[in-house]
Coordinates of C-alpha atoms in Angstrom, one line a residue:
Chain A
M5 CA -4.3 -124.4 143.8
E6 CA -2.2 -123.4 140.6
L7 CA 0.6 -125.4 139.7
V8 CA 3.7 -123.8 138.4
C9 CA 6.0 -126.1 136.8
P10 CA 9.7 -125.5 135.3
A11 CA 10.9 -125.5 131.6
G12 CA 14.4 -125.4 130.8
T13 CA 13.4 -126.3 127.3
P14 CA 10.5 -126.0 124.8
A15 CA 10.5 -129.6 124.7
A16 CA 10.3 -129.7 128.9
L17 CA 7.4 -126.8 128.4
R18 CA 5.5 -129.2 126.0
A19 CA 6.0 -132.1 129.1
A20 CA 4.7 -129.9 131.8
L21 CA 1.7 -128.6 129.9
E22 CA 1.0 -132.7 129.1
A23 CA 1.4 -133.6 132.7
G24 CA -1.2 -131.1 133.7
A25 CA 0.8 -128.0 134.7
D26 CA -1.5 -124.6 135.2
A27 CA 1.2 -122.5 134.5
V28 CA 4.9 -122.8 133.3
Y29 CA 7.9 -120.6 134.4
C30 CA 11.0 -120.0 131.8
G31 CA 13.7 -117.7 131.0
F32 CA 15.7 -116.2 128.3
A33 CA 19.2 -117.9 127.2
D34 CA 21.3 -115.6 128.7
E35 CA 22.0 -113.8 132.3
T36 CA 18.7 -112.3 132.6
N37 CA 17.8 -115.1 134.4
A38 CA 18.5 -117.4 137.6
R39 CA 19.4 -120.4 135.7
N40 CA 21.8 -119.4 133.4
F41 CA 22.9 -122.7 132.5
P42 CA 24.6 -123.7 129.3
G43 CA 22.1 -125.3 126.5
L44 CA 19.2 -124.2 128.6
N45 CA 16.5 -121.7 128.2
F46 CA 14.4 -120.0 125.4
S47 CA 15.4 -117.8 122.3
R48 CA 13.2 -115.3 121.5
P49 CA 11.3 -117.4 118.8
E50 CA 11.1 -120.3 121.1
L51 CA 9.5 -118.1 123.9
A52 CA 7.0 -116.7 121.4
A53 CA 6.0 -120.1 120.2
A54 CA 5.7 -121.5 124.0
I55 CA 3.4 -118.7 125.0
D56 CA 1.1 -119.5 121.9
L57 CA 1.2 -122.9 122.6
A58 CA 0.6 -122.7 126.2
H59 CA -2.4 -120.0 125.6
A60 CA -4.1 -122.4 122.8
R61 CA -4.5 -125.2 125.9
G62 CA -5.8 -122.4 128.3
K63 CA -2.5 -122.6 130.1
K64 CA -0.1 -120.0 131.3
V65 CA 3.7 -119.2 130.6
L66 CA 5.6 -116.8 133.5
V67 CA 8.9 -115.4 132.2
A68 CA 11.6 -115.4 134.9
I69 CA 13.8 -112.1 134.3
N70 CA 15.4 -112.5 137.9
T71 CA 18.9 -111.6 138.2
F72 CA 20.0 -108.3 139.2
P73 CA 21.2 -106.0 136.0
R74 CA 24.6 -105.3 135.8
A75 CA 25.7 -101.4 136.4
G76 CA 26.0 -100.3 133.0
A77 CA 24.2 -102.9 131.4
E78 CA 20.7 -102.8 132.3
P79 CA 19.2 -102.0 128.4
M80 CA 19.9 -106.1 128.1
W81 CA 17.4 -106.7 130.8
H82 CA 14.9 -103.8 129.6
R83 CA 14.7 -105.5 126.4
A84 CA 13.9 -108.7 128.2
I85 CA 11.2 -107.6 129.6
A86 CA 9.9 -105.6 126.7
D87 CA 9.9 -109.2 124.6
A88 CA 8.5 -111.1 127.3
A89 CA 5.6 -108.5 127.4
R90 CA 5.3 -108.3 123.4
F91 CA 5.2 -112.2 123.5
G92 CA 2.1 -111.9 125.8
A93 CA 3.6 -113.3 128.8
D94 CA 1.2 -113.9 131.5
A95 CA 3.4 -112.7 134.1
I96 CA 7.0 -111.7 134.5
I97 CA 8.8 -112.5 137.4
L98 CA 11.3 -109.8 138.5
A99 CA 13.3 -109.3 141.7
D100 CA 15.6 -106.3 141.1
P101 CA 14.0 -103.0 142.6
G102 CA 15.3 -101.2 139.6
L103 CA 13.9 -103.6 137.1
L104 CA 10.4 -103.3 138.9
A105 CA 10.3 -99.6 138.8
H106 CA 11.3 -99.8 135.1
A107 CA 8.8 -102.3 134.2
A108 CA 5.7 -100.8 136.5
D109 CA 6.6 -97.4 134.4
R110 CA 7.1 -98.7 131.2
H111 CA 4.9 -101.8 131.2
P112 CA 1.8 -100.6 133.4
D113 CA -0.5 -103.2 132.0
Q114 CA 1.8 -106.3 132.4
R115 CA 1.2 -108.7 135.5
L116 CA 4.4 -108.5 137.6
H117 CA 5.4 -111.6 140.0
L118 CA 8.0 -111.0 142.5
S119 CA 10.7 -113.7 142.5
V120 CA 12.2 -115.8 145.2
Q121 CA 15.3 -113.7 144.6
A122 CA 13.7 -110.7 146.2
A123 CA 13.5 -112.5 149.4
A124 CA 10.3 -110.2 150.2
A125 CA 10.2 -112.5 153.9
N126 CA 7.5 -110.6 155.7
A127 CA 4.1 -108.9 155.1
D128 CA 5.7 -105.5 155.2
A129 CA 8.4 -106.1 152.3
I130 CA 5.4 -108.0 150.1
N131 CA 3.2 -105.1 151.0
L132 CA 6.0 -102.5 149.8
Y133 CA 6.6 -104.2 146.9
A134 CA 2.9 -104.5 146.0
R135 CA 2.2 -100.5 146.4
E136 CA 5.8 -99.6 145.1
F137 CA 5.6 -101.8 141.8
G138 CA 1.8 -103.3 141.7
V139 CA 3.2 -106.9 142.0
R140 CA 0.3 -109.2 141.8
R141 CA 1.8 -112.1 143.3
V142 CA 4.7 -112.9 145.4
V143 CA 7.2 -116.3 145.4
L144 CA 7.9 -116.7 148.8
P145 CA 11.6 -117.4 150.7
R146 CA 12.2 -121.0 151.8
V147 CA 13.2 -119.3 154.8
L148 CA 9.6 -119.4 156.1
S149 CA 7.7 -122.1 158.2
V150 CA 4.1 -122.8 157.4
E151 CA 2.8 -121.2 160.7
E152 CA 4.6 -117.8 159.3
I153 CA 3.1 -118.0 155.8
A154 CA -0.3 -118.7 158.0
A155 CA 0.5 -115.6 159.4
I156 CA 1.6 -113.7 156.7
T157 CA -1.4 -113.9 153.8
P158 CA -4.0 -112.4 155.8
E159 CA -1.7 -109.3 155.7
I160 CA -1.3 -108.8 152.3
S161 CA -3.3 -108.2 149.3
V162 CA -1.2 -110.2 147.0
E163 CA -1.4 -113.7 145.8
T164 CA 1.7 -116.2 147.1
E165 CA 3.3 -118.9 145.6
A166 CA 5.5 -121.5 147.4
F167 CA 8.2 -123.8 146.3
V168 CA 7.3 -127.2 147.2
F169 CA 9.7 -129.9 145.2
G170 CA 13.5 -129.7 143.9
G171 CA 16.5 -127.9 144.9
L172 CA 16.5 -126.3 148.4
C173 CA 18.2 -122.9 149.0
V174 CA 18.8 -122.7 152.9
M175 CA 20.2 -119.3 152.9
A176 CA 17.7 -116.4 152.2
E177 CA 17.6 -116.6 148.1
G178 CA 19.2 -113.5 146.5
R179 CA 21.1 -112.7 149.6
C180 CA 23.9 -115.0 149.0
S181 CA 27.4 -114.5 147.8
L182 CA 28.5 -118.0 148.6
S183 CA 29.3 -118.8 145.1
S184 CA 31.0 -115.9 144.1
Y185 CA 33.1 -116.0 147.1
A186 CA 34.6 -119.3 145.9
T187 CA 33.9 -118.7 141.8
G188 CA 34.0 -115.6 141.3
Q189 CA 30.0 -116.2 139.8
S190 CA 26.8 -115.6 141.8
P191 CA 22.8 -116.1 141.3
N192 CA 22.3 -112.5 141.5
M193 CA 25.0 -111.3 139.1
N194 CA 25.4 -114.0 136.6
G195 CA 22.2 -116.4 137.2
V196 CA 24.3 -119.3 138.3
C197 CA 25.3 -120.9 141.7
S198 CA 28.1 -123.1 142.3
P199 CA 28.6 -123.3 138.6
A200 CA 29.6 -126.3 136.7
S201 CA 32.6 -124.8 134.9
H202 CA 34.2 -124.3 138.1
V203 CA 33.6 -127.9 139.4
A204 CA 36.0 -130.2 139.0
Y205 CA 36.0 -134.2 140.1
D206 CA 39.0 -136.4 140.6
S207 CA 39.6 -139.9 142.5
A208 CA 42.7 -141.2 144.3
G209 CA 43.2 -143.8 146.9
G210 CA 39.6 -145.2 146.9
Q211 CA 38.3 -141.9 147.5
Q212 CA 36.3 -139.9 145.1
S213 CA 35.9 -136.0 145.7
A214 CA 34.3 -133.0 144.3
R215 CA 35.7 -129.6 144.3
L216 CA 34.2 -126.1 143.8
G217 CA 36.7 -123.6 142.8
G218 CA 39.4 -125.6 144.0
Y219 CA 38.1 -126.1 147.6
L220 CA 36.9 -129.7 148.5
I221 CA 33.2 -129.8 149.3
H222 CA 32.8 -133.7 149.2
Q223 CA 34.3 -136.9 149.4
R224 CA 33.2 -140.2 149.5
P225 CA 34.3 -144.0 148.9
Q226 CA 34.7 -144.9 145.5
G227 CA 31.4 -146.3 144.0
A228 CA 28.9 -143.8 146.4
T229 CA 26.7 -141.5 145.0
M230 CA 28.4 -138.3 144.9
P231 CA 26.2 -135.3 145.3
Y232 CA 27.0 -132.2 143.5
P233 CA 29.4 -129.6 145.1
T234 CA 26.9 -126.7 146.0
L235 CA 28.4 -124.8 148.9
C236 CA 25.6 -124.7 151.3
K237 CA 25.7 -128.5 151.1
G238 CA 29.0 -128.7 151.5
C239 CA 31.1 -131.5 154.0
F240 CA 33.2 -129.0 156.3
T241 CA 35.0 -129.2 159.4
S242 CA 34.8 -126.8 162.1
R243 CA 36.8 -127.8 165.4
G244 CA 37.2 -131.4 164.7
E245 CA 33.6 -132.1 163.7
T246 CA 33.3 -132.8 160.5
G247 CA 29.9 -132.8 158.5
H248 CA 27.3 -131.0 156.5
I249 CA 27.2 -127.7 158.4
F250 CA 24.5 -125.8 156.6
E251 CA 22.5 -128.4 155.1
D252 CA 22.9 -132.4 154.2
P253 CA 22.6 -132.6 150.1
V254 CA 19.1 -133.0 150.2
S255 CA 16.2 -131.6 148.4
L256 CA 12.9 -130.2 149.3
D257 CA 9.7 -132.2 149.2
A258 CA 6.9 -130.3 150.7
S259 CA 4.4 -132.6 149.3
R260 CA 2.8 -133.7 152.6
L261 CA 2.6 -130.0 153.7
V262 CA 0.2 -129.2 150.6
P263 CA -2.9 -129.2 152.4
A264 CA -1.1 -127.0 155.4
L265 CA 0.1 -124.6 152.6
A266 CA -3.7 -124.4 151.0
R267 CA -4.9 -124.0 154.6
A268 CA -2.1 -120.8 155.2
G269 CA -3.9 -119.4 151.9
V270 CA -1.1 -120.2 149.7
T271 CA -2.3 -119.6 145.7
A272 CA -0.1 -121.5 143.9
L273 CA 2.4 -124.5 143.9
K274 CA 6.2 -124.1 142.5
I275 CA 8.2 -127.1 141.3
E276 CA 12.1 -126.1 141.1
G277 CA 13.9 -127.6 138.2
R278 CA 14.3 -125.6 134.8
Q279 CA 17.8 -127.8 134.5
R280 CA 16.0 -130.9 134.7
S281 CA 14.9 -133.4 131.8
R282 CA 11.6 -133.2 130.4
A283 CA 11.0 -136.9 132.0
Y284 CA 11.9 -135.6 135.2
V285 CA 9.4 -132.5 134.8
A286 CA 6.7 -134.9 133.2
E287 CA 7.1 -137.1 136.6
V288 CA 6.9 -134.8 139.1
V289 CA 4.2 -132.5 137.3
R290 CA 2.1 -135.3 137.4
A291 CA 3.0 -136.4 140.9
F292 CA 2.1 -133.1 142.0
R293 CA -1.2 -133.0 139.9
A294 CA -2.4 -135.8 141.9
V295 CA -1.2 -134.3 145.3
V296 CA -3.3 -131.3 144.2
A297 CA -6.4 -133.2 143.7
A298 CA -6.1 -134.8 147.0
I299 CA -6.3 -131.7 148.8
G300 CA -9.4 -132.2 150.9
S301 CA -10.1 -135.5 150.3
D302 CA -9.6 -138.8 152.4
T303 CA -7.2 -140.6 150.0
P304 CA -3.7 -139.8 150.5
P305 CA -1.5 -138.6 147.9
P306 CA 1.2 -141.2 146.2
A307 CA 4.5 -140.5 147.7
A308 CA 6.6 -142.7 146.3
A309 CA 7.1 -141.2 142.9
L310 CA 8.3 -138.1 144.3
A311 CA 10.8 -140.0 146.9
R312 CA 12.4 -141.2 143.7
L313 CA 13.1 -138.2 142.1
A314 CA 14.5 -136.5 144.9
E315 CA 18.3 -135.3 144.6
G316 CA 20.5 -137.6 146.4
Q317 CA 17.6 -139.8 147.6
A318 CA 17.0 -137.6 150.5
A319 CA 14.5 -135.1 150.8
T320 CA 13.6 -132.5 153.7
T321 CA 10.4 -130.4 154.2
G322 CA 12.8 -127.5 155.0
A323 CA 11.7 -124.4 156.7
Y324 CA 8.2 -125.2 156.5
A325 CA 8.6 -127.3 159.2
K326 CA 10.0 -125.1 162.2
T327 CA 12.1 -128.1 163.5
W328 CA 14.1 -127.7 160.7
R329 CA 15.8 -124.7 162.4
Chain B
M7 CA 37.0 -90.2 151.3
D8 CA 36.3 -91.2 155.0
L9 CA 35.5 -94.1 157.1
T10 CA 32.1 -95.5 158.2
V11 CA 31.8 -98.2 160.8
G12 CA 29.4 -100.5 160.2
P13 CA 27.4 -102.5 162.5
N14 CA 28.7 -105.3 164.6
A15 CA 28.1 -108.6 163.3
F16 CA 28.8 -110.5 166.4
F17 CA 27.3 -111.3 169.8
W18 CA 29.4 -109.7 172.4
P19 CA 28.7 -109.0 176.1
A20 CA 27.4 -105.6 177.0
E21 CA 30.2 -104.5 178.6
T22 CA 32.6 -105.0 175.7
V23 CA 29.9 -103.5 173.5
R24 CA 30.5 -100.4 175.8
A25 CA 34.3 -100.6 176.0
F26 CA 34.0 -100.9 171.9
Y27 CA 32.3 -97.9 171.1
A28 CA 33.9 -95.9 174.1
A29 CA 37.1 -96.4 172.2
L30 CA 35.6 -95.6 168.9
A31 CA 34.7 -92.4 170.3
D32 CA 38.7 -91.4 169.8
A33 CA 38.9 -93.4 166.3
P34 CA 39.5 -91.4 163.3
V35 CA 36.1 -92.4 161.5
A36 CA 33.4 -90.0 160.4
R37 CA 30.4 -92.2 160.9
V38 CA 29.1 -95.0 163.2
V39 CA 26.3 -97.6 162.2
I40 CA 25.2 -99.1 165.5
G41 CA 22.3 -101.7 166.3
E42 CA 21.8 -105.6 165.7
W43 CA 22.2 -106.6 162.4
V44 CA 22.2 -110.3 162.5
C45 CA 19.8 -111.9 165.0
S46 CA 17.1 -110.4 167.2
K47 CA 17.2 -112.7 169.8
R48 CA 20.5 -111.4 170.5
L49 CA 19.3 -107.9 171.3
P50 CA 17.9 -107.7 174.9
F51 CA 21.2 -108.9 176.2
W52 CA 23.0 -105.5 174.8
Q53 CA 20.1 -103.2 173.9
D54 CA 20.9 -100.7 176.9
E55 CA 24.2 -100.2 175.3
I56 CA 22.7 -98.5 172.3
P57 CA 21.6 -95.0 173.7
V58 CA 25.1 -95.2 175.7
A59 CA 27.1 -95.6 172.7
V60 CA 25.0 -92.9 170.5
D61 CA 25.5 -90.3 173.2
T62 CA 29.2 -91.1 173.4
L63 CA 29.8 -91.1 169.6
L64 CA 27.5 -88.2 168.8
G65 CA 29.5 -86.1 171.7
A66 CA 32.5 -87.0 170.0
D67 CA 31.3 -85.4 166.5
K68 CA 30.6 -89.0 164.7
E69 CA 27.2 -89.2 162.6
V70 CA 25.3 -92.3 164.1
A71 CA 22.8 -94.3 162.4
L72 CA 20.9 -97.1 163.6
S73 CA 20.8 -100.5 161.7
S74 CA 17.7 -102.3 160.8
L75 CA 18.1 -106.5 161.0
A76 CA 19.2 -107.9 157.6
L77 CA 16.4 -110.6 158.0
I78 CA 12.9 -109.7 159.1
T79 CA 10.5 -112.4 159.4
L80 CA 9.0 -112.1 162.9
R81 CA 6.0 -109.8 164.1
R82 CA 8.2 -108.8 166.6
E83 CA 11.0 -108.1 164.3
R84 CA 8.9 -105.7 162.1
K85 CA 8.1 -103.9 165.3
L86 CA 11.6 -103.3 166.2
A87 CA 11.9 -102.1 162.6
A88 CA 9.1 -99.8 162.9
D89 CA 10.2 -98.7 166.5
L90 CA 13.8 -97.8 164.7
V91 CA 12.6 -95.1 162.6
R92 CA 10.8 -93.2 165.4
V93 CA 13.9 -92.9 167.3
G94 CA 15.0 -89.8 165.3
L95 CA 18.6 -90.6 164.1
P96 CA 19.3 -91.6 160.4
V97 CA 18.1 -95.3 159.7
E98 CA 20.5 -97.6 157.9
I99 CA 18.1 -100.6 156.1
N100 CA 19.6 -104.0 155.7
D101 CA 16.1 -105.4 154.8
L102 CA 13.9 -103.5 152.6
S103 CA 10.8 -103.9 154.2
A104 CA 12.2 -101.5 156.8
L105 CA 11.1 -98.8 154.3
I106 CA 7.1 -99.2 154.5
H107 CA 8.2 -97.7 158.0
L108 CA 9.6 -94.5 156.4
E109 CA 7.4 -91.7 155.1
E110 CA 8.8 -90.9 151.6
G111 CA 11.2 -88.5 151.5
T112 CA 12.5 -89.0 154.9
P113 CA 16.4 -89.4 154.5
F114 CA 17.9 -92.7 155.3
W115 CA 20.8 -95.0 154.6
V116 CA 21.3 -98.4 152.8
G117 CA 23.2 -101.3 153.8
P118 CA 25.3 -103.8 152.2
M119 CA 22.6 -106.3 152.7
V120 CA 20.4 -104.8 150.3
N121 CA 20.7 -105.8 146.7
V122 CA 21.9 -102.5 144.9
Y123 CA 23.3 -103.7 141.8
N124 CA 22.3 -101.1 139.4
E125 CA 21.9 -97.5 138.5
G126 CA 17.7 -98.3 138.2
T127 CA 17.8 -99.4 141.9
L128 CA 19.9 -96.7 143.1
R129 CA 17.6 -94.2 141.4
W130 CA 14.6 -95.7 142.9
L131 CA 16.1 -95.6 146.4
A132 CA 17.2 -92.1 145.8
A133 CA 13.9 -91.2 144.9
R134 CA 12.8 -92.6 148.3
G135 CA 15.0 -90.2 150.1
A136 CA 18.2 -92.7 150.4
T137 CA 21.3 -90.2 150.9
R138 CA 23.9 -92.9 151.6
V139 CA 24.4 -96.4 150.4
C140 CA 26.9 -99.2 151.1
L141 CA 27.1 -101.5 148.1
P142 CA 26.7 -105.0 148.4
P143 CA 30.3 -106.6 148.8
E144 CA 30.3 -108.9 145.9
L145 CA 30.2 -106.0 143.7
P146 CA 33.2 -105.6 141.3
L147 CA 35.1 -102.3 140.6
T148 CA 33.3 -102.0 137.1
S149 CA 29.9 -101.7 138.8
V150 CA 31.3 -99.6 141.9
R151 CA 32.3 -97.1 139.1
V152 CA 28.8 -97.0 137.4
L153 CA 27.2 -96.6 140.7
A154 CA 29.7 -94.0 142.3
E155 CA 29.0 -92.0 139.3
T156 CA 25.5 -92.4 139.1
G157 CA 25.5 -91.5 142.9
Q158 CA 27.0 -88.6 142.6
G159 CA 24.7 -87.0 140.2
L160 CA 21.8 -88.3 142.5
G161 CA 23.3 -86.7 145.8
V162 CA 23.6 -90.2 147.0
A163 CA 27.0 -91.0 148.9
I164 CA 28.4 -94.4 147.9
E165 CA 30.2 -96.3 150.3
V166 CA 32.2 -99.6 149.7
W167 CA 33.0 -102.8 151.8
G168 CA 36.3 -101.5 152.9
H169 CA 37.6 -103.7 155.7
G170 CA 36.4 -107.2 157.7
R171 CA 35.0 -110.3 156.8
A172 CA 32.4 -110.3 154.2
P173 CA 28.9 -111.3 155.0
L174 CA 28.0 -113.8 152.3
A175 CA 24.7 -115.3 153.5
I176 CA 22.2 -114.9 156.0
S177 CA 19.5 -117.8 156.7
G178 CA 16.5 -118.6 158.7
R179 CA 18.3 -121.4 160.4
C180 CA 21.2 -120.9 163.1
Y181 CA 24.4 -122.7 162.0
H182 CA 25.9 -122.0 165.4
A183 CA 23.0 -123.9 167.0
R184 CA 23.2 -126.8 164.7
L185 CA 26.7 -127.1 165.1
H186 CA 26.0 -127.7 168.7
G187 CA 23.1 -130.3 167.8
R188 CA 20.3 -127.5 168.8
A189 CA 17.6 -125.5 167.1
K190 CA 17.3 -121.9 166.5
D191 CA 14.5 -121.7 169.0
S192 CA 16.8 -123.4 171.6
C193 CA 19.9 -122.0 170.7
Q194 CA 21.3 -121.2 174.1
F195 CA 23.0 -118.3 172.4
V196 CA 26.2 -120.2 171.8
C197 CA 27.1 -118.0 169.1
G198 CA 28.4 -115.7 172.1
D199 CA 31.1 -118.0 172.6
D200 CA 32.6 -116.9 169.4
P201 CA 33.2 -113.2 169.3
D202 CA 34.9 -113.3 165.8
G203 CA 32.9 -116.0 164.4
R204 CA 33.3 -119.7 164.6
E205 CA 35.8 -121.3 162.2
V206 CA 34.9 -123.6 159.2
E207 CA 37.5 -125.5 157.1
T208 CA 37.3 -127.2 154.4
M209 CA 37.8 -131.2 155.0
E210 CA 41.6 -130.6 153.8
G211 CA 42.3 -128.1 156.7
Q212 CA 42.0 -124.8 154.9
P213 CA 40.2 -122.0 156.2
F214 CA 37.3 -120.8 154.2
L215 CA 34.4 -119.8 156.0
R216 CA 32.7 -118.3 159.7
V217 CA 29.7 -118.9 161.2
N218 CA 28.0 -116.5 162.7
G219 CA 24.4 -117.4 164.2
V220 CA 22.3 -117.4 161.1
Q221 CA 24.9 -115.6 159.4
T222 CA 27.6 -116.8 157.1
L223 CA 31.0 -115.1 156.6
G224 CA 33.9 -115.4 154.9
H225 CA 36.7 -116.5 156.6
H226 CA 39.2 -113.9 154.8
T227 CA 39.2 -110.4 155.7
Q228 CA 38.2 -108.2 152.6
T229 CA 40.5 -105.3 152.2
A230 CA 40.0 -102.5 149.8
L231 CA 43.0 -100.8 150.3
P232 CA 45.2 -101.7 147.5
Q233 CA 42.5 -100.9 145.0
L234 CA 42.0 -97.2 147.3
A235 CA 43.3 -95.2 144.4
D236 CA 40.6 -97.2 142.0
L237 CA 38.0 -96.1 144.2
R238 CA 38.9 -92.6 145.2
A239 CA 38.9 -91.9 141.1
A240 CA 35.8 -93.6 140.9
G241 CA 33.9 -90.8 143.5
V242 CA 33.5 -93.6 146.3
S243 CA 32.8 -91.2 149.4
S244 CA 33.6 -93.6 152.3
L245 CA 35.1 -96.8 153.2
R246 CA 33.7 -99.5 155.4
I247 CA 35.2 -100.7 158.1
S248 CA 33.2 -104.2 159.9
P249 CA 33.8 -104.2 163.6
Q250 CA 35.8 -106.9 165.0
I251 CA 37.0 -107.8 168.7
S252 CA 40.6 -107.5 168.3
D253 CA 42.8 -104.5 167.2
F254 CA 39.8 -102.3 166.2
P255 CA 41.4 -99.3 167.0
A256 CA 44.6 -100.0 165.6
I257 CA 42.9 -100.9 162.2
C258 CA 41.0 -97.9 162.0
A259 CA 44.3 -95.7 162.4
H260 CA 45.6 -98.0 159.6
Y261 CA 42.7 -96.8 157.1
D262 CA 42.6 -93.3 158.0
R263 CA 46.4 -93.1 157.6
A264 CA 46.0 -94.9 154.1
L265 CA 43.4 -92.2 153.3
K266 CA 45.9 -89.5 154.1
G267 CA 48.4 -91.3 151.7
G268 CA 50.0 -93.5 153.8
S269 CA 50.6 -97.4 153.1
T270 CA 47.6 -99.4 151.1
A271 CA 49.2 -102.5 152.3
P272 CA 46.7 -104.2 154.9
P273 CA 47.5 -103.8 158.7
D274 CA 50.1 -105.8 159.8
L275 CA 48.1 -107.9 162.1
A276 CA 48.8 -111.5 163.5
G277 CA 46.5 -114.3 162.3
M278 CA 44.7 -112.6 159.7
D279 CA 44.2 -113.7 156.1
W280 CA 43.4 -111.2 153.6
A281 CA 41.2 -111.0 150.4
N282 CA 40.1 -108.5 147.6
G283 CA 38.8 -110.9 145.0
F284 CA 35.3 -109.3 144.8
L285 CA 36.4 -105.5 143.5
A286 CA 38.8 -107.5 141.3
G287 CA 35.8 -109.3 139.7
R288 CA 37.1 -112.8 141.0
P289 CA 36.2 -114.9 143.5
G290 CA 36.2 -113.3 146.8
V291 CA 38.4 -115.2 148.5
D292 CA 41.3 -114.6 146.0
W293 CA 44.2 -111.9 147.2
A294 CA 44.2 -110.7 143.5
V295 CA 45.2 -107.1 143.8
T296 CA 48.7 -105.9 145.8
Q297 CA 48.5 -102.5 144.8
N298 CA 47.5 -100.1 142.4

């Protein structure tokens, strides 16, 4: 199985390649990609050099241009596609139908992947994107169970890529406005979710709190681990019950399900985390290299390294295990 | 400009559905989209009301379209979408996958859960046969202007979310069931206990969201009324009014009066918190514009 790894910086890209990535995905330093964080992502010359470096090692670079262009500002996204294609990107990862139509029309030889942000959650959707735009691979939404993935792959002719580690959206990706409801900025429009610019931490009376857009998302005793205030993993109250109504502050770890995903026909495994350090990226990639090597063998993969890296020290297999629902 | 009533997001008893659409026949709305939008598990409980409502509404000279689900994952749900296009009424797609069942060129409508953010996507949908598009609620007026103008050139009517709790997210997981300590497959239809969604507050008691099965809505009711003049000037052709369990005929009448030059203040209804931040390019929960 192909191991697709995140790179928010040229240093993380080198680290991922050295740790055993088959492909690295990254984006330009602007709102054309869904990890539009300050200090992250690639300039034009950096991306061109990164692609050359990866190709010299026989590895691939996938360029994410996976936000939904702002009405009236499409040329910025069109330029990003043209530049990625010109630099030799092995694939461009897109979500917006208008952009897919543009890329298929203007860059017919460019390999296109369908971003998870397109939320193609069934075989009909995937076949539609394949038929209309010639996409060659779909990144599967994290609302699907392994059984559902196994049912989808025989019905489609394109490759599938499944997230196996890192941040976890519990809502259908690319179809969530929770962040813009509280902050005015959303993954679809701005490439950010629960942006740091709208986060505030304070402490009083032995309690520390984390707010997003002024709304209290977490409150914990002083000294306890404080998760980042992502809305869908916040602590709320409903009719006297207080808790994580949508999801606990956990991250995805599907390493144990990799053999099942392989049997389900998944082509590539994706690690989330373009916002992470190169040390983190290197460690996760090495761990997953071992997980992939262990497929079909009697040796179980080492689990401890991944457990340590999971956000908030707690991990879930998410929707892949049907009981999550 | 006229009014479109969107599909009902909530799980109501069949008799409530019947009374709701019977009353809507007399309401000053041009068209009605009907169908299960949120969760396919609910449909067997009220699907027999759909043909009744369609007959009632067509008899009252409303345009009627059938809505697809907003998130289609199961084989059974794909079949529902395939069956929908064979009914013979216009279909409003709320999940792009429904398009695969429509022959190219067959006219269809596009609901607010489809990501129409820019001219390129609108052109692609129009080429496929889209004649009416309700834009995603999070879009600001600056985008609405561009899309309404593009829509006019393409012959696509553009609708804007006019009234109702905004649909903010949809998931594979049922949060209503989770609040009751159950999984989606063993939900026992607890979302039916909350005909207007279940309140979610911050730990400080601020009303914030509403859980509606697999869907998450804003607590605040979005209203486009204070921005009506801007929307009209932009060439928006309809406001979408989203069904709610109480006061709905009065709400429709209020929006109709506003379209005819009446007050653009929100209707005077007890217990409602209003927002219009999305259109203003601000946090959706904000009350950003009082009039224009």
